[in-house]
């Protein structure tokens, strides 16, 4: 155990909603320049607390310390970006056919927001939701994942240290999240919910939101294909697959889950990928040399391991060397001869397992990539410009990396299609989710 936090329930959720409403009434009246200055100060406070945040998230959910430091930079980049964007929320003046009328379009904050965040990026998934919300003039209540509440509480502390009002950004921690989220979902004053997590929970929240007609953003499960064409620079393609697949031990919504390799380069690619995976250093999260830490929980470990066991039982071959691991660890693994009937081809693994599947033609690869209810991220590796354009346009996904296994940046839209959710986070698209559009028609001689 690294810390004890409050186990909030119905009473605290009601109190948080009251606070959020009061916070919103005041915050919406601040100028964009004031909000921008506070976001900048929060960014500064976060960068000064970088090591504390990194060590905290590494301890609470097992992220290797070097990656955790990278996450703090990534998380803080949303504060910096939206500090700037706060000042760019503008409206429109429309031409009028009536000489005595003026037509204006205003962009106004939607109101108090509930953000339900995951454990895999305990800081960045909070700032990617909270920064645009605050920049737009909303107040935000964050319900962090049960596995990573301390990072969220630290972020709230830093916000207040930077001068941010406590009622404008609150964190509510709970062992039984449904009790808290039910109260907030039913509260009419909460005007928007933004959620990152599993597709079943996202669908449940979406259905519930209808009763109070909340705005929804849902960033749900992925099952990302990575297509490697035979014109690829194999070394570079392996490096991008490594960056995508093994980031955060494979516990990333956008990480490659199915690696399709064109038959002509399959052997060469498999050999190099296997060598790279065999070199990954598995260890404790606080060891500076660790590249793959433990998975977040026993359940997470069991799921990833069951994908390996199921594939091997159905005829897949393990290409990587076997390693002795225990506890919540899963040995980084490359599997060959993977077929569609295996669990790993149907569900997100959320672990360090790379299944390889051969393909012959571009059409076959695109069809296989799209044959899933999910549509968050997809990747392709090719040096053929025409193919890069054709395939990226044909992939039914919200994010496509062309020769790029790590496309996430604060200014870009992040989100999926189909069962991977709706709405976008990041960039100017992300702030739109927190703004209502109001039309004001003014008759001058009224
Ligand atoms: C996620 O796993 O949902 C976040 C990954 C990213 O921001 O790149």
Tab-separated table of C-alpha atoms and ligand atoms in Angstrom:
chain	number	residue	atom	x	y	z
A	1	UNK	CA	0.000	0.000	0.000
A	2	UNK	CA	1.342	3.460	-0.812
A	3	UNK	CA	-1.440	5.684	0.561
A	4	UNK	CA	-4.972	5.748	1.942
A	5	UNK	CA	-7.581	7.952	0.281
A	6	UNK	CA	-11.189	8.812	1.067
A	7	UNK	CA	-13.840	6.325	-0.015
A	8	UNK	CA	-16.569	8.739	-1.103
A	9	UNK	CA	-20.215	7.855	-1.557
A	10	UNK	CA	-23.593	9.427	-2.237
A	11	UNK	CA	-23.287	12.314	0.264
A	12	UNK	CA	-19.881	13.410	-1.047
A	13	UNK	CA	-21.062	13.122	-4.657
A	14	UNK	CA	-23.997	15.471	-3.886
A	15	UNK	CA	-21.643	17.881	-2.171
A	16	UNK	CA	-19.281	17.781	-5.161
A	17	UNK	CA	-22.171	18.612	-7.497
A	18	UNK	CA	-23.207	21.567	-5.277
A	19	UNK	CA	-19.611	22.816	-5.260
A	20	UNK	CA	-19.259	22.332	-9.005
A	21	UNK	CA	-22.392	24.384	-9.638
A	22	UNK	CA	-21.161	27.197	-7.375
A	23	UNK	CA	-17.697	26.968	-8.908
A	24	UNK	CA	-19.168	27.176	-12.402
A	25	UNK	CA	-21.221	30.304	-11.620
A	26	UNK	CA	-18.044	32.161	-10.677
A	27	UNK	CA	-15.660	30.553	-13.196
A	28	UNK	CA	-17.858	31.242	-16.210
A	29	UNK	CA	-17.584	34.970	-15.414
A	30	UNK	CA	-13.785	34.999	-15.513
A	31	UNK	CA	-12.125	36.185	-18.704
A	32	UNK	CA	-10.396	33.786	-21.034
A	33	UNK	CA	-7.164	35.597	-20.181
A	34	UNK	CA	-7.607	34.885	-16.459
A	35	UNK	CA	-8.331	31.222	-17.166
A	36	UNK	CA	-5.327	31.043	-19.433
A	37	UNK	CA	-3.046	32.509	-16.763
A	38	UNK	CA	-4.240	29.947	-14.195
A	39	UNK	CA	-3.729	27.052	-16.593
A	40	UNK	CA	-0.197	28.322	-17.253
A	41	UNK	CA	0.484	28.542	-13.515
A	42	UNK	CA	-0.843	24.991	-13.085
A	43	UNK	CA	1.445	23.835	-15.889
A	44	UNK	CA	4.393	25.444	-14.119
A	45	UNK	CA	3.431	23.820	-10.788
A	46	UNK	CA	3.165	20.451	-12.512
A	47	UNK	CA	6.571	20.731	-14.109
A	48	UNK	CA	8.089	21.666	-10.737
A	49	UNK	CA	6.449	18.573	-9.187
A	50	UNK	CA	7.443	16.309	-12.097
A	51	UNK	CA	9.432	13.800	-10.070
A	52	UNK	CA	6.815	13.488	-7.302
A	53	UNK	CA	4.080	12.909	-9.868
A	54	UNK	CA	6.156	10.395	-11.821
A	55	UNK	CA	7.130	8.412	-8.731
A	56	UNK	CA	3.520	8.459	-7.485
A	57	UNK	CA	1.986	7.130	-10.685
A	58	UNK	CA	4.746	4.585	-11.069
A	59	UNK	CA	4.084	3.285	-7.544
A	60	UNK	CA	0.329	3.240	-7.820
A	61	UNK	CA	-0.077	1.548	-11.189
A	62	UNK	CA	3.329	0.106	-12.076
A	63	UNK	CA	4.408	2.328	-14.991
A	64	UNK	CA	8.206	2.175	-15.440
A	65	UNK	CA	9.663	5.347	-13.945
A	66	UNK	CA	11.202	6.611	-17.191
A	67	UNK	CA	7.838	6.310	-18.945
A	68	UNK	CA	6.118	7.935	-15.972
A	69	UNK	CA	8.345	11.013	-16.377
A	70	UNK	CA	7.389	11.082	-20.045
A	71	UNK	CA	3.737	10.939	-19.044
A	72	UNK	CA	4.099	13.974	-16.775
A	73	UNK	CA	5.494	15.970	-19.734
A	74	UNK	CA	2.669	14.684	-21.949
A	75	UNK	CA	0.037	15.481	-19.295
A	76	UNK	CA	1.404	18.972	-18.688
A	77	UNK	CA	1.449	19.662	-22.435
A	78	UNK	CA	-2.389	19.702	-22.400
A	79	UNK	CA	-2.351	22.446	-19.752
A	80	UNK	CA	0.052	24.522	-21.787
A	81	UNK	CA	-1.826	24.000	-25.047
A	82	UNK	CA	-5.255	24.821	-23.617
A	83	UNK	CA	-3.857	27.835	-21.728
A	84	UNK	CA	-3.197	29.205	-25.200
A	85	UNK	CA	-6.415	27.906	-26.760
A	86	UNK	CA	-8.587	29.457	-24.010
A	87	UNK	CA	-7.968	32.826	-25.693
A	88	UNK	CA	-9.018	31.569	-29.112
A	89	UNK	CA	-12.606	30.581	-28.389
A	90	UNK	CA	-14.473	33.025	-30.550
A	91	UNK	CA	-17.905	33.361	-32.120
A	92	UNK	CA	-19.329	34.702	-35.364
A	93	UNK	CA	-21.228	37.673	-36.712
A	94	UNK	CA	-23.559	36.483	-39.496
A	95	UNK	CA	-24.765	38.631	-42.393
A	96	UNK	CA	-28.430	39.615	-41.995
A	97	UNK	CA	-31.140	40.046	-44.617
A	98	UNK	CA	-32.924	42.452	-42.222
A	99	UNK	CA	-31.334	45.917	-42.016
A	100	UNK	CA	-32.497	46.313	-38.402
A	101	UNK	CA	-31.204	42.975	-37.116
A	102	UNK	CA	-27.751	41.856	-35.946
A	103	UNK	CA	-27.034	38.122	-35.838
A	104	UNK	CA	-24.349	36.806	-33.504
A	105	UNK	CA	-23.139	33.349	-32.556
A	106	UNK	CA	-21.656	32.934	-29.087
A	107	UNK	CA	-19.698	29.967	-27.734
A	108	UNK	CA	-20.436	29.406	-24.062
A	109	UNK	CA	-19.331	26.776	-21.515
A	110	UNK	CA	-21.715	23.798	-21.243
A	111	UNK	CA	-21.685	23.850	-17.415
A	112	UNK	CA	-20.340	21.555	-14.680
A	113	UNK	CA	-18.603	18.460	-16.070
A	114	UNK	CA	-18.030	14.967	-14.703
A	115	UNK	CA	-14.785	13.380	-15.981
A	116	UNK	CA	-14.314	9.656	-15.312
A	117	UNK	CA	-10.686	8.768	-15.935
A	118	UNK	CA	-8.696	5.527	-16.329
A	119	UNK	CA	-5.652	4.166	-14.518
A	120	UNK	CA	-3.377	3.579	-17.519
A	121	UNK	CA	-2.469	7.273	-17.933
A	122	UNK	CA	-3.342	8.562	-14.445
A	123	UNK	CA	-2.203	12.142	-15.164
A	124	UNK	CA	-2.561	12.670	-18.919
A	125	UNK	CA	-6.117	11.390	-19.197
A	126	UNK	CA	-7.103	13.880	-16.478
A	127	UNK	CA	-5.383	16.898	-18.023
A	128	UNK	CA	-6.620	16.006	-21.535
A	129	UNK	CA	-10.188	16.301	-20.182
A	130	UNK	CA	-9.848	18.962	-17.492
A	131	UNK	CA	-7.690	21.508	-19.346
A	132	UNK	CA	-10.139	22.125	-22.224
A	133	UNK	CA	-13.059	22.099	-19.769
A	134	UNK	CA	-11.473	24.759	-17.568
A	135	UNK	CA	-10.292	26.754	-20.588
A	136	UNK	CA	-13.875	26.828	-21.897
A	137	UNK	CA	-15.205	28.087	-18.534
A	138	UNK	CA	-16.638	24.837	-17.118
A	139	UNK	CA	-16.070	23.450	-13.634
A	140	UNK	CA	-14.929	19.809	-13.538
A	141	UNK	CA	-15.318	16.930	-11.081
A	142	UNK	CA	-12.856	14.102	-11.740
A	143	UNK	CA	-13.655	10.569	-10.597
A	144	UNK	CA	-10.268	8.857	-11.045
A	145	UNK	CA	-9.808	5.116	-11.416
A	146	UNK	CA	-9.733	3.177	-8.131
A	147	UNK	CA	-6.215	1.949	-9.057
A	148	UNK	CA	-4.715	5.440	-9.397
A	149	UNK	CA	-6.400	8.015	-7.130
A	150	UNK	CA	-3.276	9.600	-5.637
A	151	UNK	CA	-1.981	11.118	-8.883
A	152	UNK	CA	-5.399	12.742	-9.345
A	153	UNK	CA	-5.356	14.175	-5.814
A	154	UNK	CA	-1.855	15.538	-6.389
A	155	UNK	CA	-3.049	17.252	-9.574
A	156	UNK	CA	-5.883	18.897	-7.633
A	157	UNK	CA	-3.431	20.011	-4.950
A	158	UNK	CA	-1.162	21.551	-7.605
A	159	UNK	CA	-4.142	23.315	-9.180
A	160	UNK	CA	-4.963	24.971	-5.845
A	161	UNK	CA	-1.300	25.719	-5.192
A	162	UNK	CA	-1.274	27.557	-8.525
A	163	UNK	CA	-4.228	29.686	-7.356
A	164	UNK	CA	-7.049	27.640	-8.894
A	165	UNK	CA	-10.388	27.706	-6.999
A	166	UNK	CA	-11.118	24.416	-5.203
A	167	UNK	CA	-14.735	24.283	-6.415
A	168	UNK	CA	-13.712	24.575	-10.043
A	169	UNK	CA	-11.624	21.403	-10.158
A	170	UNK	CA	-12.527	18.676	-7.658
A	171	UNK	CA	-11.456	15.056	-7.337
A	172	UNK	CA	-13.806	12.479	-5.828
A	173	UNK	CA	-12.232	9.122	-5.000
A	174	UNK	CA	-14.344	6.005	-4.481
A	175	UNK	CA	-13.864	2.292	-4.056
A	176	UNK	CA	-17.335	1.642	-5.519
A	177	UNK	CA	-17.456	4.110	-8.404
A	178	UNK	CA	-21.044	3.348	-9.433
A	179	UNK	CA	-22.448	4.893	-6.229
A	180	UNK	CA	-20.747	8.195	-7.005
A	181	UNK	CA	-21.257	8.214	-10.742
A	182	UNK	CA	-24.972	7.319	-10.432
A	183	UNK	CA	-25.595	10.439	-8.313
A	184	UNK	CA	-23.694	12.663	-10.717
A	185	UNK	CA	-25.219	11.083	-13.832
A	186	UNK	CA	-28.707	11.734	-12.432
A	187	UNK	CA	-27.945	15.327	-11.384
A	188	UNK	CA	-29.368	17.763	-13.956
A	189	UNK	CA	-26.751	20.363	-13.061
A	190	UNK	CA	-23.980	18.167	-14.490
A	191	UNK	CA	-24.209	19.095	-18.161
A	192	UNK	CA	-21.463	16.971	-19.626
A	193	UNK	CA	-19.760	13.659	-18.972
A	194	UNK	CA	-16.430	12.660	-20.431
A	195	UNK	CA	-15.330	9.075	-19.902
A	196	UNK	CA	-12.317	6.979	-20.831
A	197	UNK	CA	-12.645	3.263	-20.169
A	198	UNK	CA	-14.269	0.087	-21.358
A	199	UNK	CA	-16.916	-0.081	-24.082
A	200	UNK	CA	-19.571	-1.785	-21.867
A	201	UNK	CA	-19.263	0.916	-19.168
A	202	UNK	CA	-19.252	3.636	-21.846
A	203	UNK	CA	-22.470	2.277	-23.349
A	204	UNK	CA	-24.075	2.108	-19.913
A	205	UNK	CA	-23.195	5.762	-19.240
A	206	UNK	CA	-24.390	6.784	-22.705
A	207	UNK	CA	-27.784	5.170	-22.088
A	208	UNK	CA	-28.034	6.798	-18.644
A	209	UNK	CA	-27.159	10.234	-19.980
A	210	UNK	CA	-30.378	10.372	-22.027
A	211	UNK	CA	-32.525	11.047	-18.938
A	212	UNK	CA	-30.819	14.385	-18.277
A	213	UNK	CA	-29.683	14.974	-21.885
A	214	UNK	CA	-26.000	15.422	-21.051
A	215	UNK	CA	-23.320	16.067	-23.635
A	216	UNK	CA	-21.135	12.936	-23.840
A	217	UNK	CA	-17.573	12.185	-24.894
A	218	UNK	CA	-16.623	8.522	-24.762
A	219	UNK	CA	-13.096	7.249	-25.364
A	220	UNK	CA	-13.578	3.481	-25.247
A	221	UNK	CA	-11.772	0.270	-26.098
A	222	UNK	CA	-9.527	-0.233	-29.107
A	223	UNK	CA	-8.185	-3.221	-31.020
A	224	UNK	CA	-5.601	-1.517	-33.186
A	225	UNK	CA	-4.296	-3.170	-36.349
A	226	UNK	CA	-0.740	-2.415	-37.538
A	227	UNK	CA	-0.253	-3.167	-41.253
A	228	UNK	CA	3.339	-3.641	-42.428
A	229	UNK	CA	3.628	-3.663	-46.244
A	230	UNK	CA	6.450	-5.348	-48.123
A	231	UNK	CA	7.999	-2.053	-49.234
A	232	UNK	CA	8.664	-1.170	-45.575
A	233	UNK	CA	12.046	-0.335	-44.137
A	234	UNK	CA	11.938	-3.348	-41.813
A	235	UNK	CA	14.164	-1.902	-39.072
A	236	UNK	CA	12.099	1.268	-38.928
A	237	UNK	CA	8.812	-0.660	-38.998
A	238	UNK	CA	9.994	-2.839	-36.092
A	239	UNK	CA	10.950	0.290	-34.130
A	240	UNK	CA	7.457	1.772	-34.633
A	241	UNK	CA	5.723	-1.498	-33.704
A	242	UNK	CA	7.845	-1.587	-30.536
A	243	UNK	CA	6.912	2.020	-29.737
A	244	UNK	CA	3.226	1.302	-30.252
A	245	UNK	CA	2.837	-2.202	-28.844
A	246	UNK	CA	5.034	-2.059	-25.756
A	247	UNK	CA	4.282	1.463	-24.519
A	248	UNK	CA	3.035	1.208	-20.928
A	249	UNK	CA	3.464	-2.579	-21.109
A	250	UNK	CA	0.813	-2.727	-23.823
A	251	UNK	CA	-1.772	-1.116	-21.513
A	252	UNK	CA	-2.702	1.652	-23.927
A	253	UNK	CA	-6.030	2.031	-25.749
A	254	UNK	CA	-4.219	2.918	-28.973
A	255	UNK	CA	-1.479	0.294	-28.845
A	256	UNK	CA	-1.162	-2.208	-31.722
A	257	UNK	CA	-3.139	-5.332	-30.900
A	258	UNK	CA	-2.965	-7.139	-34.252
A	259	UNK	CA	0.147	-6.942	-36.426
A	260	UNK	CA	-0.477	-7.826	-40.076
A	261	UNK	CA	2.697	-8.365	-42.115
A	262	UNK	CA	2.837	-8.851	-45.890
A	263	UNK	CA	3.964	-12.403	-46.621
A	264	UNK	CA	7.152	-11.521	-48.554
A	265	UNK	CA	8.753	-9.869	-45.498
A	266	UNK	CA	7.109	-11.936	-42.768
A	267	UNK	CA	10.203	-14.003	-41.882
A	268	UNK	CA	12.603	-11.057	-41.842
A	269	UNK	CA	10.164	-8.911	-39.881
A	270	UNK	CA	9.359	-11.662	-37.337
A	271	UNK	CA	13.041	-12.329	-36.738
A	272	UNK	CA	13.876	-8.678	-36.055
A	273	UNK	CA	10.777	-8.044	-33.935
A	274	UNK	CA	11.499	-11.151	-31.866
A	275	UNK	CA	15.098	-10.038	-31.277
A	276	UNK	CA	13.925	-6.583	-30.165
A	277	UNK	CA	11.282	-8.018	-27.820
A	278	UNK	CA	13.754	-10.501	-26.324
A	279	UNK	CA	15.941	-7.526	-25.420
A	280	UNK	CA	13.206	-5.679	-23.507
A	281	UNK	CA	14.176	-5.281	-19.870
A	282	UNK	CA	11.422	-6.536	-17.569
A	283	UNK	CA	11.675	-5.279	-13.992
A	284	UNK	CA	10.375	-3.267	-11.100
A	285	UNK	CA	8.842	0.090	-12.042
A	286	UNK	CA	11.286	2.121	-9.934
A	287	UNK	CA	14.340	0.635	-11.674
A	288	UNK	CA	15.687	3.210	-14.152
A	289	UNK	CA	16.471	0.478	-16.679
A	290	UNK	CA	13.029	-1.165	-16.683
A	291	UNK	CA	11.120	-1.095	-19.964
A	292	UNK	CA	8.286	-3.469	-19.062
A	293	UNK	CA	6.842	-3.312	-15.548
A	294	UNK	CA	4.082	-5.360	-13.930
A	295	UNK	CA	0.532	-5.082	-15.248
A	296	UNK	CA	-1.859	-3.080	-13.127
A	297	UNK	CA	-3.683	-5.934	-11.392
A	298	UNK	CA	-4.126	-9.673	-11.116
A	299	UNK	CA	-7.134	-9.446	-13.440
A	300	UNK	CA	-5.108	-7.507	-16.015
A	301	UNK	CA	-2.271	-10.024	-15.824
A	302	UNK	CA	-4.680	-12.954	-16.108
A	303	UNK	CA	-6.360	-11.538	-19.200
A	304	UNK	CA	-3.082	-10.941	-21.081
A	305	UNK	CA	-1.727	-14.338	-20.060
A	306	UNK	CA	-4.966	-16.032	-21.110
A	307	UNK	CA	-4.606	-14.486	-24.589
A	308	UNK	CA	-1.159	-16.105	-24.875
A	309	UNK	CA	-2.339	-19.458	-23.515
A	310	UNK	CA	-5.435	-19.525	-25.711
A	311	UNK	CA	-3.418	-18.715	-28.851
A	312	UNK	CA	-0.798	-21.389	-28.079
A	313	UNK	CA	-3.534	-23.963	-27.395
A	314	UNK	CA	-5.110	-23.171	-30.779
A	315	UNK	CA	-1.872	-23.586	-32.763
A	316	UNK	CA	0.067	-20.314	-32.488
A	317	UNK	CA	3.860	-20.458	-32.021
A	318	UNK	CA	5.768	-18.445	-29.415
A	319	UNK	CA	8.744	-16.808	-31.158
A	320	UNK	CA	10.235	-15.073	-28.128
A	321	UNK	CA	12.303	-16.872	-25.501
A	322	UNK	CA	10.383	-18.043	-22.437
A	323	UNK	CA	11.072	-15.958	-19.303
A	324	UNK	CA	10.418	-16.746	-15.670
A	325	UNK	CA	7.987	-14.101	-14.395
A	326	UNK	CA	5.584	-14.005	-11.468
A	327	UNK	CA	3.185	-11.675	-9.662
A	328	UNK	CA	1.489	-9.230	-12.022
A	329	UNK	CA	4.186	-9.649	-14.699
A	330	UNK	CA	3.606	-11.049	-18.186
A	331	UNK	CA	6.642	-11.936	-20.309
A	332	UNK	CA	6.786	-9.790	-23.464
A	333	UNK	CA	5.772	-12.214	-26.189
A	334	UNK	CA	5.639	-12.449	-29.982
A	335	UNK	CA	3.215	-15.019	-31.408
A	336	UNK	CA	3.247	-16.396	-34.968
A	337	UNK	CA	0.623	-18.392	-36.904
A	338	UNK	CA	-2.167	-16.464	-35.251
A	339	UNK	CA	-5.678	-17.045	-36.568
A	340	UNK	CA	-8.986	-15.255	-36.239
A	341	UNK	CA	-10.550	-17.786	-33.874
A	342	UNK	CA	-8.059	-16.846	-31.136
A	343	UNK	CA	-9.170	-14.543	-28.302
A	344	UNK	CA	-6.325	-12.150	-29.000
A	345	UNK	CA	-7.843	-11.412	-32.424
A	346	UNK	CA	-11.226	-10.566	-30.948
A	347	UNK	CA	-10.439	-8.469	-27.855
A	348	UNK	CA	-8.053	-5.838	-26.616
A	349	UNK	CA	-5.206	-7.609	-24.766
A	350	UNK	CA	-3.889	-4.691	-22.665
A	351	UNK	CA	-0.568	-6.480	-22.197
A	352	UNK	CA	2.852	-6.977	-23.837
A	353	UNK	CA	1.810	-9.537	-26.440
A	354	UNK	CA	2.354	-9.079	-30.194
A	355	UNK	CA	0.446	-11.464	-32.492
A	356	UNK	CA	1.648	-11.681	-36.120
A	357	UNK	CA	-0.704	-12.450	-39.012
A	358	UNK	CA	0.357	-12.798	-42.670
A	359	UNK	CA	-1.482	-11.082	-45.530
A	360	UNK	CA	-1.057	-11.012	-49.313
A	361	UNK	CA	-2.816	-7.969	-50.749
A	362	UNK	CA	-3.630	-4.412	-49.710
A	363	UNK	CA	-7.389	-5.114	-50.013
A	364	UNK	CA	-7.101	-8.164	-47.775
A	365	UNK	CA	-5.146	-6.188	-45.156
A	366	UNK	CA	-7.643	-3.312	-45.088
A	367	UNK	CA	-10.617	-5.692	-44.883
A	368	UNK	CA	-9.014	-7.601	-41.992
A	369	UNK	CA	-8.114	-4.373	-40.187
A	370	UNK	CA	-11.690	-3.103	-40.451
A	371	UNK	CA	-13.336	-6.399	-39.468
A	372	UNK	CA	-13.939	-5.404	-35.847
A	373	UNK	CA	-16.552	-3.416	-33.954
A	374	UNK	CA	-13.746	-1.157	-32.675
A	375	UNK	CA	-12.296	1.882	-34.431
A	376	UNK	CA	-9.899	3.847	-32.244
A	377	UNK	CA	-6.389	3.728	-33.780
A	378	UNK	CA	-4.767	1.940	-36.718
A	379	UNK	CA	-1.246	2.035	-38.137
A	380	UNK	CA	0.462	1.242	-41.400
A	381	UNK	CA	4.029	1.073	-42.586
A	382	UNK	CA	4.816	1.693	-46.247
A	383	UNK	CA	7.117	3.837	-48.382
A	384	UNK	CA	4.552	4.017	-51.179
A	385	UNK	CA	2.858	7.423	-51.032
A	386	UNK	CA	-0.223	6.311	-52.985
A	387	UNK	CA	-0.731	3.335	-50.717
A	388	UNK	CA	-0.285	5.475	-47.601
A	389	UNK	CA	-3.090	7.765	-48.790
A	390	UNK	CA	-5.393	4.949	-49.994
A	391	UNK	CA	-5.046	2.817	-46.895
A	392	UNK	CA	-5.262	5.638	-44.351
A	393	UNK	CA	-8.480	6.814	-46.026
A	394	UNK	CA	-9.943	3.284	-46.126
A	395	UNK	CA	-9.292	2.440	-42.469
A	396	UNK	CA	-12.423	2.902	-40.321
A	397	UNK	CA	-10.582	4.440	-37.381
A	398	UNK	CA	-10.455	7.786	-35.584
A	399	UNK	CA	-6.645	7.913	-35.587
A	400	UNK	CA	-4.248	6.550	-38.223
A	401	UNK	CA	-0.466	6.475	-37.828
A	402	UNK	CA	1.354	6.304	-41.172
A	403	UNK	CA	4.894	5.122	-40.461
A	404	UNK	CA	4.201	6.467	-36.963
A	405	UNK	CA	3.521	4.237	-33.968
A	406	UNK	CA	3.150	7.119	-31.483
A	407	UNK	CA	0.895	9.791	-33.002
A	408	UNK	CA	-0.600	11.358	-29.818
A	409	UNK	CA	0.070	15.091	-29.358
A	410	UNK	CA	-1.981	17.734	-27.494
A	411	UNK	CA	-3.022	19.680	-30.589
A	412	UNK	CA	-4.460	16.662	-32.456
A	413	UNK	CA	-7.929	15.104	-32.135
A	414	UNK	CA	-7.932	11.846	-30.172
A	415	UNK	CA	-10.941	9.516	-30.241
A	416	UNK	CA	-12.620	6.694	-32.071
A	417	UNK	CA	-15.534	5.562	-34.196
A	418	UNK	CA	-17.965	2.628	-33.846
A	419	UNK	CA	-17.656	0.856	-30.457
A	420	UNK	CA	-14.545	2.885	-29.644
A	421	UNK	CA	-16.696	5.858	-28.747
A	422	UNK	CA	-17.613	9.358	-29.792
A	423	UNK	CA	-16.342	12.878	-29.424
A	424	UNK	CA	-12.747	14.029	-29.586
A	425	UNK	CA	-10.189	15.082	-27.024
A	426	UNK	CA	-7.209	17.281	-27.812
A	427	UNK	CA	-6.673	20.305	-29.976
A	428	UNK	CA	-9.399	22.740	-30.985
A	429	UNK	CA	-11.714	19.740	-31.478
A	430	UNK	CA	-11.359	18.882	-27.783
A	431	UNK	CA	-12.506	22.284	-26.506
A	432	UNK	CA	-15.616	22.222	-28.748
A	433	UNK	CA	-16.912	19.367	-26.599
A	434	UNK	CA	-17.173	21.786	-23.645
A	435	UNK	CA	-18.900	24.610	-25.508
A	436	UNK	CA	-22.509	25.252	-26.438
A	437	UNK	CA	-23.353	27.354	-29.463
A	438	UNK	CA	-25.821	30.173	-28.793
A	439	UNK	CA	-27.450	32.262	-31.535
A	440	UNK	CA	-28.352	35.833	-30.547
A	441	UNK	CA	-30.612	37.742	-32.933
A	442	UNK	CA	-30.921	41.427	-31.991
A	443	UNK	CA	-33.509	43.816	-33.443
A	444	UNK	CA	-31.911	47.246	-33.141
A	445	UNK	CA	-35.061	49.327	-32.751
A	446	UNK	CA	-36.639	47.129	-30.102
B	1	LIG	C1	-5.005	5.899	-23.947
B	1	LIG	O1	-4.528	4.798	-23.816
B	1	LIG	O2	-6.219	6.091	-23.883
B	1	LIG	C2	-4.160	7.141	-24.147
B	1	LIG	C3	-3.039	6.968	-25.047
B	1	LIG	C4	-2.522	8.250	-25.645
B	1	LIG	O3	-2.934	9.352	-25.262
B	1	LIG	O4	-1.691	8.149	-26.543
